[in-house]
Short mmCIF file of C-alpha atoms and ligand atoms in Angstrom, two decimals:
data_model
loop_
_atom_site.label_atom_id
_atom_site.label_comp_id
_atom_site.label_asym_id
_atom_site.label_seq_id
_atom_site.Cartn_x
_atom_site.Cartn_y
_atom_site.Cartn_z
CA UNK D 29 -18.84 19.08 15.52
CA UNK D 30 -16.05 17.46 17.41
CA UNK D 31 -12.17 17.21 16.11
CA UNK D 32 -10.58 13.78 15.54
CA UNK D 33 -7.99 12.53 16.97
CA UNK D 34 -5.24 9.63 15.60
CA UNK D 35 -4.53 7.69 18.84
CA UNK D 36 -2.83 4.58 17.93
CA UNK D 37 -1.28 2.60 14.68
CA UNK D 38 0.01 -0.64 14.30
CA UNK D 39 1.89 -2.74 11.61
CA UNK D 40 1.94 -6.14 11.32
CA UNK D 41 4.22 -8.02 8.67
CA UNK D 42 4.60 -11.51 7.78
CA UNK D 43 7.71 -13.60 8.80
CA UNK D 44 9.12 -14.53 5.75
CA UNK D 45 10.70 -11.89 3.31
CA UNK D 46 12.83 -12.11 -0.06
CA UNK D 47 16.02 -9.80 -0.23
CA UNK D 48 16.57 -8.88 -4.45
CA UNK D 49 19.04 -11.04 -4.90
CA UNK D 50 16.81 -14.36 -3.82
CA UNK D 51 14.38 -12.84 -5.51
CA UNK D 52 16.27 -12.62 -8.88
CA UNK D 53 18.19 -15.99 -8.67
CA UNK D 54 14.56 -17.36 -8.83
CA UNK D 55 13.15 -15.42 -11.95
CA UNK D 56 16.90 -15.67 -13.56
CA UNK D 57 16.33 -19.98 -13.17
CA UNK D 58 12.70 -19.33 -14.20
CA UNK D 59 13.78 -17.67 -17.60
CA UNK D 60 16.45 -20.46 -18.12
CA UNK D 61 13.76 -22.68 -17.86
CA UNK D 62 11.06 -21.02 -20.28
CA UNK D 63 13.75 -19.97 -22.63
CA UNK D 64 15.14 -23.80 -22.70
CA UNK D 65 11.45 -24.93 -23.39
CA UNK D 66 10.50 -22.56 -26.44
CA UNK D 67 14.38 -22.52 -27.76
CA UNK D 68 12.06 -23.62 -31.32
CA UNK D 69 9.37 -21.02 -31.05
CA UNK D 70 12.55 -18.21 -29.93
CA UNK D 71 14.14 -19.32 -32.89
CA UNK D 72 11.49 -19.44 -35.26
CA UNK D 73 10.59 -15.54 -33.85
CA UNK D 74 6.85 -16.79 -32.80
CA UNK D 75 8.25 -15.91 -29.31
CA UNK D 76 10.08 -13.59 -27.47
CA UNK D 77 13.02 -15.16 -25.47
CA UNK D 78 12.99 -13.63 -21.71
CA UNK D 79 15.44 -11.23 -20.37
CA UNK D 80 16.98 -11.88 -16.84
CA UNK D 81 16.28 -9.87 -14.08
CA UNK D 82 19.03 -7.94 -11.76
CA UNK D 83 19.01 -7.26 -8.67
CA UNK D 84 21.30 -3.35 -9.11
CA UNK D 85 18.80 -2.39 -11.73
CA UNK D 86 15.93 -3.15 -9.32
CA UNK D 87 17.56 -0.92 -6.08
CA UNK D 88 18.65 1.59 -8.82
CA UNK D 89 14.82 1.86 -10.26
CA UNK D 90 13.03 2.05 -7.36
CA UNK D 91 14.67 2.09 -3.89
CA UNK D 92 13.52 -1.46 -3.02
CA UNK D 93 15.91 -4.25 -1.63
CA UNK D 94 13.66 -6.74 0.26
CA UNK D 95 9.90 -7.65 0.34
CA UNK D 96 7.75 -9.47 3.22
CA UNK D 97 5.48 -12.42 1.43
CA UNK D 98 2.84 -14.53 3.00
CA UNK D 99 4.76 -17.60 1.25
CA UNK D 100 8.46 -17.19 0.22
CA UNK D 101 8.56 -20.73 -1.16
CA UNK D 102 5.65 -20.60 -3.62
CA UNK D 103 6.93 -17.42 -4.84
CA UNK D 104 10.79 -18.60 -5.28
CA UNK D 105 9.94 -21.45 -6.54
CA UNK D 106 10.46 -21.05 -10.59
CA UNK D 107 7.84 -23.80 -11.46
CA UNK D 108 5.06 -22.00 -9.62
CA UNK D 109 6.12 -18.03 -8.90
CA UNK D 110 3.18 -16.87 -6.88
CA UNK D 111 2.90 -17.71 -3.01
CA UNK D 112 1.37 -21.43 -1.80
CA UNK D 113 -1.87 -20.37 0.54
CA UNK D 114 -4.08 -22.98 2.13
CA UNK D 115 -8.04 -22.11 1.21
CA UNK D 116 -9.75 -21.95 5.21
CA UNK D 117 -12.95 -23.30 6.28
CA UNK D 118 -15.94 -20.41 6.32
CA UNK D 119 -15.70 -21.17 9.93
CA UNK D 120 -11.92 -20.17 10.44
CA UNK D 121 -10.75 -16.82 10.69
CA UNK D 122 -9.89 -15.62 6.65
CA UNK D 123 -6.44 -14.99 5.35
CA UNK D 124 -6.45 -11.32 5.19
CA UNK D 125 -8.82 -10.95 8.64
CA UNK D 126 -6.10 -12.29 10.03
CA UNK D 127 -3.53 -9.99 8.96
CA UNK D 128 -5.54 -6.97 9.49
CA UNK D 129 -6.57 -8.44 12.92
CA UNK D 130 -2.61 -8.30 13.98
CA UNK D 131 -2.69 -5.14 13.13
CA UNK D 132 -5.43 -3.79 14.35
CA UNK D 133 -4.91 -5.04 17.83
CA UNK D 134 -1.48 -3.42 17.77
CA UNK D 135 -3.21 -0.01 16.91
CA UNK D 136 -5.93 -0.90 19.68
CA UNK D 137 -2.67 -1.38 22.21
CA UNK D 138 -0.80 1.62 21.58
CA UNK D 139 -4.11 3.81 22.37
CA UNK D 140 -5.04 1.87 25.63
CA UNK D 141 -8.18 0.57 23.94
CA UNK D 142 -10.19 -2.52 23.39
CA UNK D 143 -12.53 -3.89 20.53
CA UNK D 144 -15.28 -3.56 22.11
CA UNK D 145 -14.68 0.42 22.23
CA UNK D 146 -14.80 0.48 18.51
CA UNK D 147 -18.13 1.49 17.15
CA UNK D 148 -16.64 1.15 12.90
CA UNK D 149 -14.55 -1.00 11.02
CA UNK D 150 -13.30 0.16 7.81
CA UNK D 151 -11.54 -2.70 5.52
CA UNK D 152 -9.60 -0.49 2.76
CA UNK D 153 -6.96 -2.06 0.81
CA UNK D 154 -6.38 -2.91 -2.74
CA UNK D 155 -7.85 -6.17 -3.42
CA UNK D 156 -10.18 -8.21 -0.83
CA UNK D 157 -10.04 -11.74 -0.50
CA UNK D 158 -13.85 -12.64 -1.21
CA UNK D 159 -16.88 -10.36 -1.89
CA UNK D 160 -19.08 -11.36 1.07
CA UNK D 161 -19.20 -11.32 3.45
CA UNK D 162 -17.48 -7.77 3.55
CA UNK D 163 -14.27 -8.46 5.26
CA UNK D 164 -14.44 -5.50 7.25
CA UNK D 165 -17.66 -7.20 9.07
CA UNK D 166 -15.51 -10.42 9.94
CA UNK D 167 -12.59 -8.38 11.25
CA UNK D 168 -15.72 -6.00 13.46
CA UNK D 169 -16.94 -9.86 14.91
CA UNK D 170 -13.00 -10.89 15.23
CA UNK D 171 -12.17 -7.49 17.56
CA UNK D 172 -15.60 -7.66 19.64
CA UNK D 173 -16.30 -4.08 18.05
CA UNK D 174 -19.44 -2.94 17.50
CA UNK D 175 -21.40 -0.38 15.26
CA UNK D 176 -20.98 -1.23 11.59
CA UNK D 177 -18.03 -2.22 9.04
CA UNK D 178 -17.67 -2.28 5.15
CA UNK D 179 -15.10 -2.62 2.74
CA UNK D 180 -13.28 -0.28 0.37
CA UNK D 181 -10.80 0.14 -2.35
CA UNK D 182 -8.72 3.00 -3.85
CA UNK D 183 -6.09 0.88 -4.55
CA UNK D 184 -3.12 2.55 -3.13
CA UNK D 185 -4.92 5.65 -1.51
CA UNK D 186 -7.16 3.23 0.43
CA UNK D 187 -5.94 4.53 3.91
CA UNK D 188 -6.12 8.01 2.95
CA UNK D 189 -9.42 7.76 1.60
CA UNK D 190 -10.71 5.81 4.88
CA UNK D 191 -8.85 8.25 6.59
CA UNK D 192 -11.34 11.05 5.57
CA UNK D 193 -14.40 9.00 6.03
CA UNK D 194 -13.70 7.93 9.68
CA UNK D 195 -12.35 11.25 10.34
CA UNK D 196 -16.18 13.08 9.11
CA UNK D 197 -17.91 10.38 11.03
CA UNK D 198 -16.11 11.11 14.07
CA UNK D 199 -16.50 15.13 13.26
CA UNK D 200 -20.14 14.86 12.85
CA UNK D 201 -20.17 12.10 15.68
CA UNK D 202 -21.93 9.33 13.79
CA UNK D 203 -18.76 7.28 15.59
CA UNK D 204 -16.79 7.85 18.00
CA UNK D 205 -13.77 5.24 17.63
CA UNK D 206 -13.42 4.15 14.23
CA UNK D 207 -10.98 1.44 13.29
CA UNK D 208 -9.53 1.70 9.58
CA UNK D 209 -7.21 -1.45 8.61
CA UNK D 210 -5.31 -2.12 5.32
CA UNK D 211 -4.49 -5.55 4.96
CA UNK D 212 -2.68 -5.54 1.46
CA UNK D 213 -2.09 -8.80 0.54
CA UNK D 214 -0.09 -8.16 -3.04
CA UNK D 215 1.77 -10.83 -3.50
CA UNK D 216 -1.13 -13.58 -5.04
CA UNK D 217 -2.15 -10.65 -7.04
CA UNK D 218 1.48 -9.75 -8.39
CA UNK D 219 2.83 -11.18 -11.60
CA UNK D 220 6.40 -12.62 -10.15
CA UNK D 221 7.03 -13.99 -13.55
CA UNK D 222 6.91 -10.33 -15.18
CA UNK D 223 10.40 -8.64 -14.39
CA UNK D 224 9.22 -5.13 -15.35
CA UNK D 225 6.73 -5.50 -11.84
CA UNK D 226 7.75 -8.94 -10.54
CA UNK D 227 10.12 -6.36 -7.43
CA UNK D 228 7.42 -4.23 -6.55
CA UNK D 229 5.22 -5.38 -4.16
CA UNK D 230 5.26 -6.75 -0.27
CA UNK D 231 2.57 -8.01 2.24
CA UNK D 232 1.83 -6.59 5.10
CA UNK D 233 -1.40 -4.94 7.08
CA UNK D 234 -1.71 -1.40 8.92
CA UNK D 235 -4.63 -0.64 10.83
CA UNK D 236 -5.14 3.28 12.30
CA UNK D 237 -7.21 4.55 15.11
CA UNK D 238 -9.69 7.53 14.52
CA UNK D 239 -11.17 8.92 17.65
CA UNK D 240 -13.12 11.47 19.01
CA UNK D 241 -11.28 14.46 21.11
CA UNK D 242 -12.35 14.21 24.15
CA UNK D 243 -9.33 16.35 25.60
CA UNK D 244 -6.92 13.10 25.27
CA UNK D 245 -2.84 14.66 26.18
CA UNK D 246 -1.74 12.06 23.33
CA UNK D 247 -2.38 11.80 19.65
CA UNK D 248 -2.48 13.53 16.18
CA UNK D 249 -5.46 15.83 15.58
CA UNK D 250 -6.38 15.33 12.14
CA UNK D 251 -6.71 19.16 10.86
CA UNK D 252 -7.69 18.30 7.36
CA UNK D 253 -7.91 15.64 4.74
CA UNK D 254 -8.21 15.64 1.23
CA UNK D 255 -8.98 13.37 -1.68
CA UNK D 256 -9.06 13.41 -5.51
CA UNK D 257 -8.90 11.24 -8.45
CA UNK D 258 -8.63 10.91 -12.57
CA UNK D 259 -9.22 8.26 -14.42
CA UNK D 260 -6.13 6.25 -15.94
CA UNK D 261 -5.71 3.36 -17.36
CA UNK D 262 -1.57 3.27 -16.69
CA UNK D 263 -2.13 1.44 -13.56
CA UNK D 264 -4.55 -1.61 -13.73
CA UNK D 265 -5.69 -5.22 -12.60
CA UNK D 266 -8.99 -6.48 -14.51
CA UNK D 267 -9.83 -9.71 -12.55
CA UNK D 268 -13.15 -9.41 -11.49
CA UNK D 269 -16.67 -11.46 -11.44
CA UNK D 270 -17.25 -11.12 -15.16
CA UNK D 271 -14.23 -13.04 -16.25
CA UNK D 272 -16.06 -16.50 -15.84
CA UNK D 273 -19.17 -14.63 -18.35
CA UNK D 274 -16.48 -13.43 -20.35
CA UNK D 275 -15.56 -16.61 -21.22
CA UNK D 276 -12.04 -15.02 -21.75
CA UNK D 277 -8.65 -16.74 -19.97
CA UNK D 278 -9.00 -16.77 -16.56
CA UNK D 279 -5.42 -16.72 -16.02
CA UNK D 280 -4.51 -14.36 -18.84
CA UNK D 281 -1.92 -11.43 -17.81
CA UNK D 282 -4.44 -8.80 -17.52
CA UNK D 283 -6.18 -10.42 -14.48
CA UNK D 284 -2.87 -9.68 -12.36
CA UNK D 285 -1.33 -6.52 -11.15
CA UNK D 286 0.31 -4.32 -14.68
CA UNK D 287 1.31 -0.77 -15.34
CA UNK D 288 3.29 1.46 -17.44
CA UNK D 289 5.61 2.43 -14.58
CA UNK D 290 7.14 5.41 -16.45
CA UNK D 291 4.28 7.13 -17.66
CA UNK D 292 3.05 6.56 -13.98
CA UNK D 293 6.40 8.11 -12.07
CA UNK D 294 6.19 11.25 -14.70
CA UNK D 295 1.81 11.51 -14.73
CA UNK D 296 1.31 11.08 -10.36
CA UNK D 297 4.69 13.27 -9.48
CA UNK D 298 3.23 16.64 -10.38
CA UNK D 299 -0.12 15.92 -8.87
CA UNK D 300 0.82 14.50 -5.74
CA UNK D 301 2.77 17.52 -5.25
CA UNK D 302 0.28 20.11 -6.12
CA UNK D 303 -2.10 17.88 -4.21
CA UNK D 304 -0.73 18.64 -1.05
CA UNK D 305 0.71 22.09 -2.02
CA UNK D 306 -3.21 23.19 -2.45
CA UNK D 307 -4.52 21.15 0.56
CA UNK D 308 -1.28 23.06 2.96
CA UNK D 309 -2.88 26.11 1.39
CA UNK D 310 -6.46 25.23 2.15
CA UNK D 311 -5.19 25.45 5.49
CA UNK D 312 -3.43 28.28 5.79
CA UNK D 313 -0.11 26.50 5.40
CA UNK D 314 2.77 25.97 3.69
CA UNK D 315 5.75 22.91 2.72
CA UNK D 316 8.19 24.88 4.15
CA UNK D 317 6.44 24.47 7.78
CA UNK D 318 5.42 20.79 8.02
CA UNK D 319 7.91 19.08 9.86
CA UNK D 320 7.31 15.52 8.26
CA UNK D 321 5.99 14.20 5.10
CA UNK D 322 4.94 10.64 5.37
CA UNK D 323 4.61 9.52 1.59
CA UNK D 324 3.36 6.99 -0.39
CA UNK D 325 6.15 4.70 -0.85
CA UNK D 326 6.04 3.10 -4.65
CA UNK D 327 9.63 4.08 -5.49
CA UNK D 328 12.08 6.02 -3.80
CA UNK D 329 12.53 9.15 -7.30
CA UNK D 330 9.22 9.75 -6.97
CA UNK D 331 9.22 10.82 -3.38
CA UNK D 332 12.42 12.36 -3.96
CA UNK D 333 11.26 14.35 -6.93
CA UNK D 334 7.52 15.50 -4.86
CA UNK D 335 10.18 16.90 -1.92
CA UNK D 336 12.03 19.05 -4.11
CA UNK D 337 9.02 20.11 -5.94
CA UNK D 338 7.32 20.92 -2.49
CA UNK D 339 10.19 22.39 -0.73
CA UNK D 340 12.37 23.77 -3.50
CA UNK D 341 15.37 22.02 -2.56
CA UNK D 342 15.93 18.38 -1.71
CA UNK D 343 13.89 16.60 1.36
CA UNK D 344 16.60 15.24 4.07
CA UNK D 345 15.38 11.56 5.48
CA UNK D 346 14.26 12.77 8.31
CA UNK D 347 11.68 14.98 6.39
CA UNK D 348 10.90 12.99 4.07
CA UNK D 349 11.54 8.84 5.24
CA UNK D 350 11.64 5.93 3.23
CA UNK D 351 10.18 2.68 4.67
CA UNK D 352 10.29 1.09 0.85
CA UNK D 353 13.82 -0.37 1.16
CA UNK D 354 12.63 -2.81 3.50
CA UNK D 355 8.88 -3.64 2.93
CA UNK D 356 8.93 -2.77 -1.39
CA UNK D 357 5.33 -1.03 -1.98
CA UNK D 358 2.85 -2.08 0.32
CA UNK D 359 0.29 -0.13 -1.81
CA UNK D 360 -1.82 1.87 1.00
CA UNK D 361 -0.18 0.63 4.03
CA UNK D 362 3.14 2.68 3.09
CA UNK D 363 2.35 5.73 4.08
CA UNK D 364 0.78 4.66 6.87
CA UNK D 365 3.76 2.43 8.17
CA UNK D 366 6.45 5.36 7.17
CA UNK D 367 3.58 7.33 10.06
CA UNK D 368 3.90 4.31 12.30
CA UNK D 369 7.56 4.17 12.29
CA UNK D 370 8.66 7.86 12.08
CA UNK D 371 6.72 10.21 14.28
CA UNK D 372 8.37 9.16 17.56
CA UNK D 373 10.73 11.79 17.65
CA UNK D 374 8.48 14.86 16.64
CA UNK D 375 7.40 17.58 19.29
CA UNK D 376 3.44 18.51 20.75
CA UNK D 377 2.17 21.31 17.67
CA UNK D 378 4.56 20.12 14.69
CA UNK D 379 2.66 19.12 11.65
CA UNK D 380 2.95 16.66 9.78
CA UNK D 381 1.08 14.83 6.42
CA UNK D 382 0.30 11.80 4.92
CA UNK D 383 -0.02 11.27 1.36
CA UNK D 384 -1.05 8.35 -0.84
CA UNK D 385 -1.11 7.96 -4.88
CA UNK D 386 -1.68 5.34 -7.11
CA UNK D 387 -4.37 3.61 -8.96
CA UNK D 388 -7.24 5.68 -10.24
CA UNK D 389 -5.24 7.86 -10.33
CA UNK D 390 -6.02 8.95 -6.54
CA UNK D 391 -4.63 10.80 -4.47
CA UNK D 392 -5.38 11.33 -0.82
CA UNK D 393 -3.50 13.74 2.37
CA UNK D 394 -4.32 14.20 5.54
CA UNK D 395 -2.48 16.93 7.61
CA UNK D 396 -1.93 16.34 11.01
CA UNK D 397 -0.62 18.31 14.82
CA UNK D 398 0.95 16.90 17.42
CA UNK D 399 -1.11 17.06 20.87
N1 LIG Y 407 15.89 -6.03 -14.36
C1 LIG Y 407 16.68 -5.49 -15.31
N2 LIG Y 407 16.22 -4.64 -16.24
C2 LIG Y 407 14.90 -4.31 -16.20
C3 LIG Y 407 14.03 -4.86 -15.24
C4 LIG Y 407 14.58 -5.74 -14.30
N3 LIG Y 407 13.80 -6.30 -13.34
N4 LIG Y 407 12.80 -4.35 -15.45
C5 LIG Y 407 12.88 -3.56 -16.51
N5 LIG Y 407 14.15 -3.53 -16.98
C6 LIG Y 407 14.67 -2.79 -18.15
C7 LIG Y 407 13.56 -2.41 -19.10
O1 LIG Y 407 13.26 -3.46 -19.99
C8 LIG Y 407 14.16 -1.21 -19.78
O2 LIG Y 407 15.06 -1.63 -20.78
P1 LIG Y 407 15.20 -0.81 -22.16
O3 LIG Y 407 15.69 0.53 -21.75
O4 LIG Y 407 16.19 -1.61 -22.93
O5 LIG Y 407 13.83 -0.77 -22.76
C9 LIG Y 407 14.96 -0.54 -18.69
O6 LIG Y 407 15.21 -1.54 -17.71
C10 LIG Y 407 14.23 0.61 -18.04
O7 LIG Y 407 12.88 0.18 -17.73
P2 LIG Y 407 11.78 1.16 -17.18
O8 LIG Y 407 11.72 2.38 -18.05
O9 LIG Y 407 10.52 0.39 -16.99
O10 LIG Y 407 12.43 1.50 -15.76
P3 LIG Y 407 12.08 2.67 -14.79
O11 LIG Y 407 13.32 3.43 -14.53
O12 LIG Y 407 10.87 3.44 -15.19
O13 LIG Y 407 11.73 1.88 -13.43
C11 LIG Y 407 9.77 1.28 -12.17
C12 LIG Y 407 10.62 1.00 -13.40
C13 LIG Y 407 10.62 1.01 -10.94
C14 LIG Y 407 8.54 0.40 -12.19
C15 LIG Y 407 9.36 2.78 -12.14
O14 LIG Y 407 8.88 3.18 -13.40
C16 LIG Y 407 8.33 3.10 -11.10
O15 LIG Y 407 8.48 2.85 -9.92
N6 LIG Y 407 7.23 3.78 -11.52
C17 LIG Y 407 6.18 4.19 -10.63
C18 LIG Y 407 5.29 3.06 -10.39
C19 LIG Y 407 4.21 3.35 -9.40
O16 LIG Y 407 4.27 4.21 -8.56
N7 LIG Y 407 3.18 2.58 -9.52
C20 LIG Y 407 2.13 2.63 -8.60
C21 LIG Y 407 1.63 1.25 -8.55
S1 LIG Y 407 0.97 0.84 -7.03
C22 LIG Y 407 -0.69 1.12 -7.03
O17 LIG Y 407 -1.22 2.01 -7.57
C23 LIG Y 407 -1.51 0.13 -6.27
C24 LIG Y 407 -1.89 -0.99 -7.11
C25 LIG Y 407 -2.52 -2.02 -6.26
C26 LIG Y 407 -1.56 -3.00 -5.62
C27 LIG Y 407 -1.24 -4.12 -6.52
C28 LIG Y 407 -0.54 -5.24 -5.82
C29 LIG Y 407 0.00 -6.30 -6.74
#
């Protein structure tokens, strides 16, 4: 057995992003609109007018002020209200390599490597842009990496989960440098037209270095990881390859993003907490010693709410950081960028974990040291 080490990470957002108030100017014209067009049918009750959206209730709610989008103008635009993306050749890299490709070559940077040292390519995200080839495999040709590469999804806990899967191969030393990347392209799969979701998401692609110790002076040694799940249907997206055999609406609501966002805050807050409460103690540790929790970052209550539970008192920032108020929910990659962005500053032998909940319901944490 050998231990793993995290080497390198690297984040890689799109240019264009929508603060809340953009954001709501364009639903707020888009309601006009469909409440102009159906004044009748509003009046006669066969429809429901639409409320406006606003842009306090939305930072109140959930922490959020600005997203990053692959198209800004397709998404603010209240005749369309989803983001404008050219289809490529085969022969052209894909939408979503590309992201994860950023990304991963940032991660490959910041651990002094190159493609061709990576010997696995994990794709895990929430949604992948085709079915095959596995996107994972284009990114492996992309990078120059060799070994193998497939896709998964966990929804949100797609890192995590990927997390313990390149960790165990590089543990039983089936790989040596295994290269996990979340390219979470939300936005064509969010419904901006919805306002109890239409804030949530933001693009964006993470990609994480797993290696094997070989007595490297930098890095995080992975000491543990841990994943479960429970079935719910409070989170879900049913667009899949039966709809054309279904012979249902193609477009019809339930083929985007929905969720019952309160019963989710109240259901995932006491098991992400005793989630990583049992894995600490699986460990031999406890809250009250990690020096960093890098959370899932849906909405900021929840995270504040899994602190207190986990430490008994409120989490400051700097335990507990929030990355949400810039890039909304990024579904897996939050955790990962909150990891990215805040781990500078800690010292060689402080601990630290990630955590990741969402769809399933899953949940996935990995605790990690300092070299
Ligand atoms: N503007 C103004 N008012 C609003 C708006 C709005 N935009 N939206 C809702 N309201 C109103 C509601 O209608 C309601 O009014 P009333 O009281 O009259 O009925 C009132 O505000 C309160 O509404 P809610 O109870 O819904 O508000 P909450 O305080 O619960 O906040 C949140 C809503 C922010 C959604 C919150 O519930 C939340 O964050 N929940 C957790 C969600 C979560 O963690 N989900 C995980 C999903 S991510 C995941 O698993 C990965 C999926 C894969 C990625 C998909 C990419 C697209």
């Amino acid at each position: 057995m050998f231990d793993a080490l995290i080497t390198g990470t690297g984040v890689h957002s799109p240019a264009e992003r929508i603060t809340n108030d953009e954001l709501v100017v364009a639903f707020n014209d888009y309601v006009a609109r469909y409440n102009a067009a159906n004044a009748d049918a509003i009046a006669a009750g066969t429809r429901t007018a639409l409320q406006p959206s606003s842009a306090e209730f939305i930072e109140k709610a959930s922490g959020i002020r600005q997203r990053f989008v692959a198209d800004k103008d397709g998404v603010l635009d209240p005749a369309r209200m989803f983001p404008r993306i050219a289809a490529r050749a085969d022969d052209a890299l894909s939408l979503q390599a590309e992201y994860a490709v950023a990304a991963a070559r940032l991660a490959l940077t910041q651990a002094g490597r190159d493609g061709s040292e990576v010997d696995a390519v994990l794709c895990a995200c929430s949604a992948h842009q085709r079915m095959y080839p596995a996107m994972a495999v284009e990114i492996q040709h992309a990078l120059g990496a060799g070994g193998h590469a497939f896709d998964m999804n966990v929804a949100c806990s797609s890192a995590t989960f990927a997390l313990e899967y390149a960790t165990n191969a590089v543990r039983a030393g089936s790989a040596r440098c295994v290269l996990i990347v979340n390219p979470e392209l939300t936005s064509p799969h969010l419904e901006w037209r919805d306002r109890d979701c239409h804030f949530i998401f933001g693009d964006v692609a993470t990609a994480i270095l797993v290696e094997r110790d070989t007595g490297q002076t930098q890095g995080w040694q992975v000491l543990g990881t841990k994943l479960a799940t429970q079935f719910s249907n409070n989170i879900r997206n049913n667009f899949g390859f039966l709809n054309r055999s279904e012979d249902g609406d193609p477009a019809a609501r339930d083929k985007l993003f929905r969720q019952e966002g309160r019963k989710v805050f109240k259901e995932v807050v006491p098991i992400a907490a005793a989630h990583i409460e049992g894995h600490l103690a699986s460990l031999d540790l406890q809250a009250a010693s990690v020096r960093r929790f890098w959370l899932h970052q849906a909405n900021i209550g929840m995270n504040q709410l899994i602190g207190k539970r986990l430490l008994g008192r409120d989490a400051t920032m700097d335990e507990s950081p929030v990355i949400l108020d810039r890039y909304a929910n990024t579904a897996s990659a939050g955790s990962i960028i909150a990891f990215h962005e805040h781990r500078g500053d800690l010292a060689s032998g402080d601990v630290g974990v990630i955590c990741s909940f969402g769809a399933g319901y899953s949940v996935g944490s990995a605790v990690l040291r300092k070299r």
